[in-house]
PDB file of C-alpha atoms in Angstrom:
ATOM      1  CA  UNK A  10      54.056  43.419 -40.769  1.00  0.00           C
ATOM      2  CA  UNK A  11      51.547  42.326 -43.388  1.00  0.00           C
ATOM      3  CA  UNK A  12      49.391  43.934 -46.156  1.00  0.00           C
ATOM      4  CA  UNK A  13      46.269  43.587 -44.046  1.00  0.00           C
ATOM      5  CA  UNK A  14      47.549  46.336 -41.769  1.00  0.00           C
ATOM      6  CA  UNK A  15      47.702  48.789 -44.675  1.00  0.00           C
ATOM      7  CA  UNK A  16      44.088  48.675 -45.835  1.00  0.00           C
ATOM      8  CA  UNK A  17      42.468  50.999 -43.283  1.00  0.00           C
ATOM      9  CA  UNK A  18      45.107  53.724 -43.944  1.00  0.00           C
ATOM     10  CA  UNK A  19      44.400  53.497 -47.683  1.00  0.00           C
ATOM     11  CA  UNK A  20      40.636  53.519 -47.051  1.00  0.00           C
ATOM     12  CA  UNK A  21      40.936  56.734 -44.991  1.00  0.00           C
ATOM     13  CA  UNK A  22      43.207  58.400 -47.583  1.00  0.00           C
ATOM     14  CA  UNK A  23      41.262  57.357 -50.686  1.00  0.00           C
ATOM     15  CA  UNK A  24      37.982  55.603 -49.899  1.00  0.00           C
ATOM     16  CA  UNK A  25      36.833  55.651 -53.523  1.00  0.00           C
ATOM     17  CA  UNK A  26      39.829  53.676 -54.683  1.00  0.00           C
ATOM     18  CA  UNK A  27      39.881  51.393 -51.645  1.00  0.00           C
ATOM     19  CA  UNK A  28      36.223  50.852 -50.672  1.00  0.00           C
ATOM     20  CA  UNK A  29      36.067  47.083 -49.996  1.00  0.00           C
ATOM     21  CA  UNK A  30      38.072  45.260 -47.375  1.00  0.00           C
ATOM     22  CA  UNK A  31      37.094  41.803 -48.598  1.00  0.00           C
ATOM     23  CA  UNK A  32      38.189  42.484 -52.155  1.00  0.00           C
ATOM     24  CA  UNK A  33      41.449  43.898 -50.903  1.00  0.00           C
ATOM     25  CA  UNK A  34      42.008  40.969 -48.604  1.00  0.00           C
ATOM     26  CA  UNK A  35      41.415  38.395 -51.357  1.00  0.00           C
ATOM     27  CA  UNK A  36      43.726  40.222 -53.743  1.00  0.00           C
ATOM     28  CA  UNK A  37      46.597  41.241 -51.447  1.00  0.00           C
ATOM     29  CA  UNK A  38      46.240  39.201 -48.234  1.00  0.00           C
ATOM     30  CA  UNK A  39      46.004  35.681 -49.745  1.00  0.00           C
ATOM     31  CA  UNK A  40      42.689  35.605 -47.891  1.00  0.00           C
ATOM     32  CA  UNK A  41      40.732  32.389 -47.609  1.00  0.00           C
ATOM     33  CA  UNK A  42      37.680  31.221 -45.756  1.00  0.00           C
ATOM     34  CA  UNK A  43      38.464  28.579 -43.113  1.00  0.00           C
ATOM     35  CA  UNK A  44      36.323  26.680 -40.676  1.00  0.00           C
ATOM     36  CA  UNK A  45      37.505  29.067 -37.978  1.00  0.00           C
ATOM     37  CA  UNK A  46      37.131  32.414 -39.826  1.00  0.00           C
ATOM     38  CA  UNK A  47      38.338  34.666 -42.671  1.00  0.00           C
ATOM     39  CA  UNK A  48      42.128  34.280 -42.674  1.00  0.00           C
ATOM     40  CA  UNK A  49      43.837  37.561 -43.866  1.00  0.00           C
ATOM     41  CA  UNK A  50      47.236  37.138 -42.331  1.00  0.00           C
ATOM     42  CA  UNK A  51      49.028  36.300 -45.571  1.00  0.00           C
ATOM     43  CA  UNK A  52      50.399  38.340 -48.499  1.00  0.00           C
ATOM     44  CA  UNK A  53      49.875  38.084 -52.253  1.00  0.00           C
ATOM     45  CA  UNK A  54      50.404  40.168 -55.380  1.00  0.00           C
ATOM     46  CA  UNK A  55      52.726  42.459 -53.479  1.00  0.00           C
ATOM     47  CA  UNK A  56      54.325  43.912 -56.605  1.00  0.00           C
ATOM     48  CA  UNK A  57      50.838  45.073 -57.818  1.00  0.00           C
ATOM     49  CA  UNK A  58      50.142  46.476 -54.360  1.00  0.00           C
ATOM     50  CA  UNK A  59      53.390  48.450 -54.505  1.00  0.00           C
ATOM     51  CA  UNK A  60      52.444  49.950 -57.854  1.00  0.00           C
ATOM     52  CA  UNK A  61      49.018  50.949 -56.505  1.00  0.00           C
ATOM     53  CA  UNK A  62      50.249  52.574 -53.230  1.00  0.00           C
ATOM     54  CA  UNK A  63      53.447  54.316 -54.283  1.00  0.00           C
ATOM     55  CA  UNK A  64      51.589  57.443 -55.278  1.00  0.00           C
ATOM     56  CA  UNK A  65      50.319  58.022 -51.712  1.00  0.00           C
ATOM     57  CA  UNK A  66      53.632  58.886 -50.073  1.00  0.00           C
ATOM     58  CA  UNK A  67      56.926  60.668 -50.610  1.00  0.00           C
ATOM     59  CA  UNK A  68      59.736  58.624 -49.135  1.00  0.00           C
ATOM     60  CA  UNK A  69      63.263  59.905 -48.426  1.00  0.00           C
ATOM     61  CA  UNK A  70      65.701  57.556 -46.708  1.00  0.00           C
ATOM     62  CA  UNK A  71      68.053  58.786 -44.027  1.00  0.00           C
ATOM     63  CA  UNK A  72      71.161  57.561 -45.832  1.00  0.00           C
ATOM     64  CA  UNK A  73      70.196  59.673 -48.824  1.00  0.00           C
ATOM     65  CA  UNK A  74      69.610  62.856 -46.804  1.00  0.00           C
ATOM     66  CA  UNK A  75      71.905  62.691 -43.703  1.00  0.00           C
ATOM     67  CA  UNK A  76      75.039  61.754 -45.639  1.00  0.00           C
ATOM     68  CA  UNK A  77      77.223  63.143 -42.827  1.00  0.00           C
ATOM     69  CA  UNK A  78      76.235  60.387 -40.435  1.00  0.00           C
ATOM     70  CA  UNK A  79      78.820  57.785 -39.684  1.00  0.00           C
ATOM     71  CA  UNK A  80      78.537  54.202 -40.924  1.00  0.00           C
ATOM     72  CA  UNK A  81      76.890  51.531 -38.761  1.00  0.00           C
ATOM     73  CA  UNK A  82      78.837  48.354 -38.075  1.00  0.00           C
ATOM     74  CA  UNK A  83      76.589  45.383 -37.252  1.00  0.00           C
ATOM     75  CA  UNK A  84      78.055  42.515 -35.326  1.00  0.00           C
ATOM     76  CA  UNK A  85      76.301  39.407 -33.977  1.00  0.00           C
ATOM     77  CA  UNK A  86      77.914  38.244 -30.767  1.00  0.00           C
ATOM     78  CA  UNK A  87      77.208  34.547 -29.976  1.00  0.00           C
ATOM     79  CA  UNK A  88      76.460  33.904 -26.336  1.00  0.00           C
ATOM     80  CA  UNK A  89      75.586  30.886 -24.218  1.00  0.00           C
ATOM     81  CA  UNK A  90      72.555  31.044 -21.917  1.00  0.00           C
ATOM     82  CA  UNK A  91      73.138  30.737 -18.191  1.00  0.00           C
ATOM     83  CA  UNK A  92      72.960  27.032 -17.222  1.00  0.00           C
ATOM     84  CA  UNK A  93      69.845  27.383 -15.041  1.00  0.00           C
ATOM     85  CA  UNK A  94      68.057  29.475 -17.677  1.00  0.00           C
ATOM     86  CA  UNK A  95      69.080  26.995 -20.420  1.00  0.00           C
ATOM     87  CA  UNK A  96      67.387  24.145 -18.487  1.00  0.00           C
ATOM     88  CA  UNK A  97      64.216  26.172 -18.044  1.00  0.00           C
ATOM     89  CA  UNK A  98      64.334  27.085 -21.778  1.00  0.00           C
ATOM     90  CA  UNK A  99      64.694  23.472 -22.828  1.00  0.00           C
ATOM     91  CA  UNK A 100      61.706  22.439 -20.721  1.00  0.00           C
ATOM     92  CA  UNK A 101      59.554  25.307 -22.022  1.00  0.00           C
ATOM     93  CA  UNK A 102      60.527  24.554 -25.601  1.00  0.00           C
ATOM     94  CA  UNK A 103      59.590  20.863 -25.318  1.00  0.00           C
ATOM     95  CA  UNK A 104      56.290  21.842 -23.694  1.00  0.00           C
ATOM     96  CA  UNK A 105      55.647  24.196 -26.624  1.00  0.00           C
ATOM     97  CA  UNK A 106      56.365  21.447 -29.175  1.00  0.00           C
ATOM     98  CA  UNK A 107      53.949  19.080 -27.430  1.00  0.00           C
ATOM     99  CA  UNK A 108      51.323  21.832 -27.324  1.00  0.00           C
ATOM    100  CA  UNK A 109      51.741  22.608 -31.011  1.00  0.00           C
ATOM    101  CA  UNK A 110      51.451  18.990 -32.009  1.00  0.00           C
ATOM    102  CA  UNK A 111      48.355  18.512 -29.789  1.00  0.00           C
ATOM    103  CA  UNK A 112      46.677  21.481 -31.534  1.00  0.00           C
ATOM    104  CA  UNK A 113      46.770  19.480 -34.737  1.00  0.00           C
ATOM    105  CA  UNK A 114      44.993  16.547 -33.205  1.00  0.00           C
ATOM    106  CA  UNK A 115      41.926  18.279 -31.748  1.00  0.00           C
ATOM    107  CA  UNK A 116      38.802  19.544 -33.364  1.00  0.00           C
ATOM    108  CA  UNK A 117      39.454  22.648 -35.482  1.00  0.00           C
ATOM    109  CA  UNK A 118      37.104  24.810 -33.443  1.00  0.00           C
ATOM    110  CA  UNK A 119      38.935  23.893 -30.266  1.00  0.00           C
ATOM    111  CA  UNK A 120      42.262  24.397 -32.102  1.00  0.00           C
ATOM    112  CA  UNK A 121      41.160  27.993 -32.870  1.00  0.00           C
ATOM    113  CA  UNK A 122      40.910  28.697 -29.158  1.00  0.00           C
ATOM    114  CA  UNK A 123      44.154  26.896 -28.303  1.00  0.00           C
ATOM    115  CA  UNK A 124      46.038  28.714 -30.992  1.00  0.00           C
ATOM    116  CA  UNK A 125      45.452  32.025 -29.210  1.00  0.00           C
ATOM    117  CA  UNK A 126      47.964  30.848 -26.590  1.00  0.00           C
ATOM    118  CA  UNK A 127      50.640  30.211 -29.190  1.00  0.00           C
ATOM    119  CA  UNK A 128      52.087  33.689 -29.073  1.00  0.00           C
ATOM    120  CA  UNK A 129      52.038  33.702 -25.276  1.00  0.00           C
ATOM    121  CA  UNK A 130      54.062  30.516 -25.149  1.00  0.00           C
ATOM    122  CA  UNK A 131      56.502  31.813 -27.756  1.00  0.00           C
ATOM    123  CA  UNK A 132      57.019  34.895 -25.628  1.00  0.00           C
ATOM    124  CA  UNK A 133      57.940  32.685 -22.658  1.00  0.00           C
ATOM    125  CA  UNK A 134      60.840  31.345 -24.769  1.00  0.00           C
ATOM    126  CA  UNK A 135      61.793  34.890 -25.767  1.00  0.00           C
ATOM    127  CA  UNK A 136      61.780  36.028 -22.130  1.00  0.00           C
ATOM    128  CA  UNK A 137      63.853  33.129 -20.942  1.00  0.00           C
ATOM    129  CA  UNK A 138      66.288  33.600 -23.751  1.00  0.00           C
ATOM    130  CA  UNK A 139      66.650  37.283 -22.928  1.00  0.00           C
ATOM    131  CA  UNK A 140      67.116  36.660 -19.210  1.00  0.00           C
ATOM    132  CA  UNK A 141      69.763  34.040 -19.915  1.00  0.00           C
ATOM    133  CA  UNK A 142      71.956  36.609 -21.645  1.00  0.00           C
ATOM    134  CA  UNK A 143      72.207  39.088 -18.775  1.00  0.00           C
ATOM    135  CA  UNK A 144      75.633  37.818 -17.657  1.00  0.00           C
ATOM    136  CA  UNK A 145      77.002  38.231 -21.174  1.00  0.00           C
ATOM    137  CA  UNK A 146      75.484  41.667 -21.425  1.00  0.00           C
ATOM    138  CA  UNK A 147      77.121  42.710 -18.155  1.00  0.00           C
ATOM    139  CA  UNK A 148      80.567  41.618 -19.344  1.00  0.00           C
ATOM    140  CA  UNK A 149      80.217  43.431 -22.655  1.00  0.00           C
ATOM    141  CA  UNK A 150      78.860  46.623 -21.003  1.00  0.00           C
ATOM    142  CA  UNK A 151      81.705  46.656 -18.491  1.00  0.00           C
ATOM    143  CA  UNK A 152      84.330  46.303 -21.253  1.00  0.00           C
ATOM    144  CA  UNK A 153      82.794  49.282 -23.071  1.00  0.00           C
ATOM    145  CA  UNK A 154      82.452  51.632 -20.044  1.00  0.00           C
ATOM    146  CA  UNK A 155      85.917  50.694 -18.759  1.00  0.00           C
ATOM    147  CA  UNK A 156      87.184  52.560 -21.836  1.00  0.00           C
ATOM    148  CA  UNK A 157      85.268  55.700 -20.668  1.00  0.00           C
ATOM    149  CA  UNK A 158      82.595  55.266 -23.390  1.00  0.00           C
ATOM    150  CA  UNK A 159      78.839  55.268 -23.150  1.00  0.00           C
ATOM    151  CA  UNK A 160      76.521  52.543 -24.326  1.00  0.00           C
ATOM    152  CA  UNK A 161      72.777  52.071 -24.985  1.00  0.00           C
ATOM    153  CA  UNK A 162      71.224  48.693 -24.203  1.00  0.00           C
ATOM    154  CA  UNK A 163      67.815  47.550 -25.408  1.00  0.00           C
ATOM    155  CA  UNK A 164      65.582  44.604 -24.683  1.00  0.00           C
ATOM    156  CA  UNK A 165      61.956  43.459 -25.168  1.00  0.00           C
ATOM    157  CA  UNK A 166      61.462  42.596 -21.540  1.00  0.00           C
ATOM    158  CA  UNK A 167      61.703  44.633 -18.348  1.00  0.00           C
ATOM    159  CA  UNK A 168      63.369  41.945 -16.182  1.00  0.00           C
ATOM    160  CA  UNK A 169      66.826  41.889 -17.834  1.00  0.00           C
ATOM    161  CA  UNK A 170      66.897  45.702 -17.901  1.00  0.00           C
ATOM    162  CA  UNK A 171      66.045  46.047 -14.227  1.00  0.00           C
ATOM    163  CA  UNK A 172      68.745  43.452 -13.331  1.00  0.00           C
ATOM    164  CA  UNK A 173      71.311  45.459 -15.290  1.00  0.00           C
ATOM    165  CA  UNK A 174      70.133  48.697 -13.621  1.00  0.00           C
ATOM    166  CA  UNK A 175      70.605  47.117 -10.188  1.00  0.00           C
ATOM    167  CA  UNK A 176      74.100  45.954 -11.182  1.00  0.00           C
ATOM    168  CA  UNK A 177      75.344  49.246 -12.533  1.00  0.00           C
ATOM    169  CA  UNK A 178      73.552  51.486 -10.098  1.00  0.00           C
ATOM    170  CA  UNK A 179      74.113  55.197 -10.583  1.00  0.00           C
ATOM    171  CA  UNK A 180      76.128  54.579 -13.680  1.00  0.00           C
ATOM    172  CA  UNK A 181      72.897  53.663 -15.490  1.00  0.00           C
ATOM    173  CA  UNK A 182      69.494  55.179 -16.302  1.00  0.00           C
ATOM    174  CA  UNK A 183      66.489  53.204 -17.432  1.00  0.00           C
ATOM    175  CA  UNK A 184      63.317  53.804 -19.423  1.00  0.00           C
ATOM    176  CA  UNK A 185      60.680  51.020 -19.640  1.00  0.00           C
ATOM    177  CA  UNK A 186      56.924  51.062 -19.896  1.00  0.00           C
ATOM    178  CA  UNK A 187      56.879  51.297 -16.148  1.00  0.00           C
ATOM    179  CA  UNK A 188      58.957  54.568 -16.080  1.00  0.00           C
ATOM    180  CA  UNK A 189      56.793  57.608 -15.178  1.00  0.00           C
ATOM    181  CA  UNK A 190      56.569  60.150 -18.005  1.00  0.00           C
ATOM    182  CA  UNK A 191      58.078  62.856 -15.809  1.00  0.00           C
ATOM    183  CA  UNK A 192      61.242  60.744 -15.274  1.00  0.00           C
ATOM    184  CA  UNK A 193      61.907  59.861 -18.912  1.00  0.00           C
ATOM    185  CA  UNK A 194      63.389  63.165 -20.099  1.00  0.00           C
ATOM    186  CA  UNK A 195      65.411  63.392 -16.934  1.00  0.00           C
ATOM    187  CA  UNK A 196      66.969  60.034 -17.650  1.00  0.00           C
ATOM    188  CA  UNK A 197      67.858  61.115 -21.209  1.00  0.00           C
ATOM    189  CA  UNK A 198      69.316  64.404 -20.004  1.00  0.00           C
ATOM    190  CA  UNK A 199      71.462  62.686 -17.387  1.00  0.00           C
ATOM    191  CA  UNK A 200      72.798  60.215 -19.925  1.00  0.00           C
ATOM    192  CA  UNK A 201      73.632  62.960 -22.400  1.00  0.00           C
ATOM    193  CA  UNK A 202      75.132  65.442 -19.908  1.00  0.00           C
ATOM    194  CA  UNK A 203      76.541  63.504 -16.931  1.00  0.00           C
ATOM    195  CA  UNK A 204      79.943  61.832 -17.572  1.00  0.00           C
ATOM    196  CA  UNK A 205      79.217  59.485 -14.642  1.00  0.00           C
ATOM    197  CA  UNK A 206      76.173  58.047 -16.344  1.00  0.00           C
ATOM    198  CA  UNK A 207      77.516  55.621 -18.967  1.00  0.00           C
ATOM    199  CA  UNK A 208      74.706  53.118 -19.546  1.00  0.00           C
ATOM    200  CA  UNK A 209      71.246  53.770 -20.953  1.00  0.00           C
ATOM    201  CA  UNK A 210      68.791  50.885 -20.589  1.00  0.00           C
ATOM    202  CA  UNK A 211      65.615  50.977 -22.721  1.00  0.00           C
ATOM    203  CA  UNK A 212      62.731  48.945 -23.937  1.00  0.00           C
ATOM    204  CA  UNK A 213      62.205  48.529 -27.703  1.00  0.00           C
ATOM    205  CA  UNK A 214      58.652  49.822 -27.363  1.00  0.00           C
ATOM    206  CA  UNK A 215      59.025  52.402 -24.597  1.00  0.00           C
ATOM    207  CA  UNK A 216      62.311  54.077 -25.579  1.00  0.00           C
ATOM    208  CA  UNK A 217      62.543  53.702 -29.379  1.00  0.00           C
ATOM    209  CA  UNK A 218      61.267  57.111 -30.464  1.00  0.00           C
ATOM    210  CA  UNK A 219      61.391  60.759 -29.381  1.00  0.00           C
ATOM    211  CA  UNK A 220      64.744  60.675 -27.585  1.00  0.00           C
ATOM    212  CA  UNK A 221      68.365  61.484 -28.491  1.00  0.00           C
ATOM    213  CA  UNK A 222      71.205  59.361 -27.182  1.00  0.00           C
ATOM    214  CA  UNK A 223      74.099  60.568 -29.364  1.00  0.00           C
ATOM    215  CA  UNK A 224      76.658  60.476 -26.535  1.00  0.00           C
ATOM    216  CA  UNK A 225      76.844  56.712 -27.134  1.00  0.00           C
ATOM    217  CA  UNK A 226      78.415  55.150 -30.183  1.00  0.00           C
ATOM    218  CA  UNK A 227      77.592  51.544 -29.206  1.00  0.00           C
ATOM    219  CA  UNK A 228      74.229  49.784 -29.143  1.00  0.00           C
ATOM    220  CA  UNK A 229      73.674  46.415 -27.537  1.00  0.00           C
ATOM    221  CA  UNK A 230      70.505  44.390 -28.344  1.00  0.00           C
ATOM    222  CA  UNK A 231      69.879  41.759 -25.736  1.00  0.00           C
ATOM    223  CA  UNK A 232      67.121  40.118 -27.743  1.00  0.00           C
ATOM    224  CA  UNK A 233      65.032  40.676 -30.906  1.00  0.00           C
ATOM    225  CA  UNK A 234      61.732  42.569 -31.019  1.00  0.00           C
ATOM    226  CA  UNK A 235      58.877  41.299 -33.219  1.00  0.00           C
ATOM    227  CA  UNK A 236      58.991  44.290 -35.503  1.00  0.00           C
ATOM    228  CA  UNK A 237      62.089  45.391 -37.520  1.00  0.00           C
ATOM    229  CA  UNK A 238      61.084  48.995 -37.248  1.00  0.00           C
ATOM    230  CA  UNK A 239      61.353  48.843 -33.420  1.00  0.00           C
ATOM    231  CA  UNK A 240      64.889  47.628 -33.748  1.00  0.00           C
ATOM    232  CA  UNK A 241      65.789  50.271 -36.344  1.00  0.00           C
ATOM    233  CA  UNK A 242      64.240  53.084 -34.318  1.00  0.00           C
ATOM    234  CA  UNK A 243      66.128  51.987 -31.180  1.00  0.00           C
ATOM    235  CA  UNK A 244      69.440  51.983 -33.043  1.00  0.00           C
ATOM    236  CA  UNK A 245      68.573  55.426 -34.420  1.00  0.00           C
ATOM    237  CA  UNK A 246      68.514  56.962 -30.954  1.00  0.00           C
ATOM    238  CA  UNK A 247      72.278  57.219 -31.323  1.00  0.00           C
ATOM    239  CA  UNK A 248      72.576  57.215 -35.128  1.00  0.00           C
ATOM    240  CA  UNK A 249      71.090  60.623 -35.774  1.00  0.00           C
ATOM    241  CA  UNK A 250      72.005  64.320 -36.060  1.00  0.00           C
ATOM    242  CA  UNK A 251      74.472  65.142 -33.344  1.00  0.00           C
ATOM    243  CA  UNK A 252      76.470  61.881 -33.585  1.00  0.00           C
ATOM    244  CA  UNK A 253      80.162  62.774 -33.919  1.00  0.00           C
ATOM    245  CA  UNK A 254      81.803  59.332 -33.843  1.00  0.00           C
ATOM    246  CA  UNK A 255      83.596  58.034 -36.960  1.00  0.00           C
ATOM    247  CA  UNK A 256      81.404  54.930 -36.804  1.00  0.00           C
ATOM    248  CA  UNK A 257      78.744  53.374 -34.514  1.00  0.00           C
ATOM    249  CA  UNK A 258      78.667  49.782 -33.415  1.00  0.00           C
ATOM    250  CA  UNK A 259      75.454  47.637 -33.206  1.00  0.00           C
ATOM    251  CA  UNK A 260      76.062  44.485 -31.171  1.00  0.00           C
ATOM    252  CA  UNK A 261      73.305  41.901 -31.109  1.00  0.00           C
ATOM    253  CA  UNK A 262      73.556  39.100 -28.574  1.00  0.00           C
ATOM    254  CA  UNK A 263      72.529  35.821 -30.182  1.00  0.00           C
ATOM    255  CA  UNK A 264      72.011  32.497 -28.462  1.00  0.00           C
ATOM    256  CA  UNK A 265      72.230  30.073 -31.391  1.00  0.00           C
ATOM    257  CA  UNK A 266      69.987  27.040 -31.177  1.00  0.00           C
ATOM    258  CA  UNK A 267      67.240  29.058 -29.537  1.00  0.00           C
ATOM    259  CA  UNK A 268      64.349  31.156 -30.706  1.00  0.00           C
ATOM    260  CA  UNK A 269      66.892  33.846 -31.505  1.00  0.00           C
ATOM    261  CA  UNK A 270      67.633  32.114 -34.754  1.00  0.00           C
ATOM    262  CA  UNK A 271      63.984  32.072 -35.736  1.00  0.00           C
ATOM    263  CA  UNK A 272      63.404  35.658 -34.650  1.00  0.00           C
ATOM    264  CA  UNK A 273      66.240  36.872 -36.865  1.00  0.00           C
ATOM    265  CA  UNK A 274      64.675  35.102 -39.855  1.00  0.00           C
ATOM    266  CA  UNK A 275      61.271  36.548 -38.886  1.00  0.00           C
ATOM    267  CA  UNK A 276      62.648  40.130 -38.850  1.00  0.00           C
ATOM    268  CA  UNK A 277      64.308  39.606 -42.232  1.00  0.00           C
ATOM    269  CA  UNK A 278      61.047  38.303 -43.734  1.00  0.00           C
ATOM    270  CA  UNK A 279      59.092  41.245 -42.380  1.00  0.00           C
ATOM    271  CA  UNK A 280      61.621  43.722 -43.666  1.00  0.00           C
ATOM    272  CA  UNK A 281      61.572  41.962 -47.070  1.00  0.00           C
ATOM    273  CA  UNK A 282      57.818  42.306 -47.248  1.00  0.00           C
ATOM    274  CA  UNK A 283      58.025  45.977 -46.354  1.00  0.00           C
ATOM    275  CA  UNK A 284      60.638  46.530 -48.971  1.00  0.00           C
ATOM    276  CA  UNK A 285      58.456  44.855 -51.616  1.00  0.00           C
ATOM    277  CA  UNK A 286      55.378  46.900 -50.837  1.00  0.00           C
ATOM    278  CA  UNK A 287      56.916  50.272 -50.085  1.00  0.00           C
ATOM    279  CA  UNK A 288      60.139  50.272 -52.081  1.00  0.00           C
ATOM    280  CA  UNK A 289      59.150  47.895 -54.856  1.00  0.00           C
ATOM    281  CA  UNK A 290      62.101  45.596 -54.225  1.00  0.00           C
ATOM    282  CA  UNK A 291      60.755  42.300 -55.512  1.00  0.00           C
ATOM    283  CA  UNK A 292      62.468  39.126 -54.501  1.00  0.00           C
ATOM    284  CA  UNK A 293      61.424  35.553 -55.259  1.00  0.00           C
ATOM    285  CA  UNK A 294      59.765  33.384 -52.674  1.00  0.00           C
ATOM    286  CA  UNK A 295      56.308  32.489 -51.453  1.00  0.00           C
ATOM    287  CA  UNK A 296      54.934  34.639 -48.618  1.00  0.00           C
ATOM    288  CA  UNK A 297      54.216  32.872 -45.379  1.00  0.00           C
ATOM    289  CA  UNK A 298      52.358  33.651 -42.132  1.00  0.00           C
ATOM    290  CA  UNK A 299      54.902  35.528 -40.010  1.00  0.00           C
ATOM    291  CA  UNK A 300      54.315  33.685 -36.780  1.00  0.00           C
ATOM    292  CA  UNK A 301      54.590  30.342 -38.517  1.00  0.00           C
ATOM    293  CA  UNK A 302      58.199  31.169 -39.411  1.00  0.00           C
ATOM    294  CA  UNK A 303      59.060  30.998 -35.755  1.00  0.00           C
ATOM    295  CA  UNK A 304      56.877  28.010 -34.981  1.00  0.00           C
ATOM    296  CA  UNK A 305      58.208  25.957 -37.928  1.00  0.00           C
ATOM    297  CA  UNK A 306      61.797  26.680 -36.840  1.00  0.00           C
ATOM    298  CA  UNK A 307      61.121  25.300 -33.384  1.00  0.00           C
ATOM    299  CA  UNK A 308      59.230  22.217 -34.641  1.00  0.00           C
ATOM    300  CA  UNK A 309      62.037  21.314 -37.085  1.00  0.00           C
ATOM    301  CA  UNK A 310      64.364  20.705 -34.136  1.00  0.00           C
ATOM    302  CA  UNK A 311      62.092  17.906 -32.905  1.00  0.00           C
ATOM    303  CA  UNK A 312      61.183  16.202 -36.189  1.00  0.00           C
TER     304      UNK A 312
END
């Protein structure tokens, strides 16, 4: 997500070339000393960093190697949150705005402590937004399975997935962080082999790697994860060797006017930074703290 996360890998690989964290941070993390600590959450001189690290890895992209895989069709599906959830969301969002503005008024040392709650409060908005799209997800899933097709559905939070599992019953299997290890492969096998199991429900963190779900040709994302690689890996559960469809569909449920809009921008910014450092794709624009992208988007609505 940021250059600071790369240093320790480089230090392990080549400690002579990368011996000093503070020098690295000042050069590539836009580091600065603040009253509340050494801030290394930024990015700077990313083109130079790319030129220095590109000799440490051999990168082959899937679309260059697995040319037989079908194209992916990405579609954002606008949805409206359930009325009750929308009211809760509005209240939580206004509370967050008041909280953020109050942080700016208190002593900086106190603000440091309060800022630790920022991510937690943002996740409340994400969770409410995800829960408010369950009804829309049900309708979309039913339309897909009524055509005798299978579908994989991913979310960041367990609640919406469990609600969908209860609704679809034996037609669905689920893997979340709460799923016992012994039951995970069984769920995958049932989805792949049993024609009666048409829905796979998974968490972006708990079901994004190590499993094959090629019996589906449709992916539904209920919400956005914080990391673009989690989203890409989840989609790749069906877009991999063994996929025989002519194309695969990636549907993302988006509630415009909510944190979804800011999360989409956040993922694009993180992917852009990755592309700059790893692939050397330089694009103009000043780097910004990632979490501030989401916060600023919410604050703008109330300015």
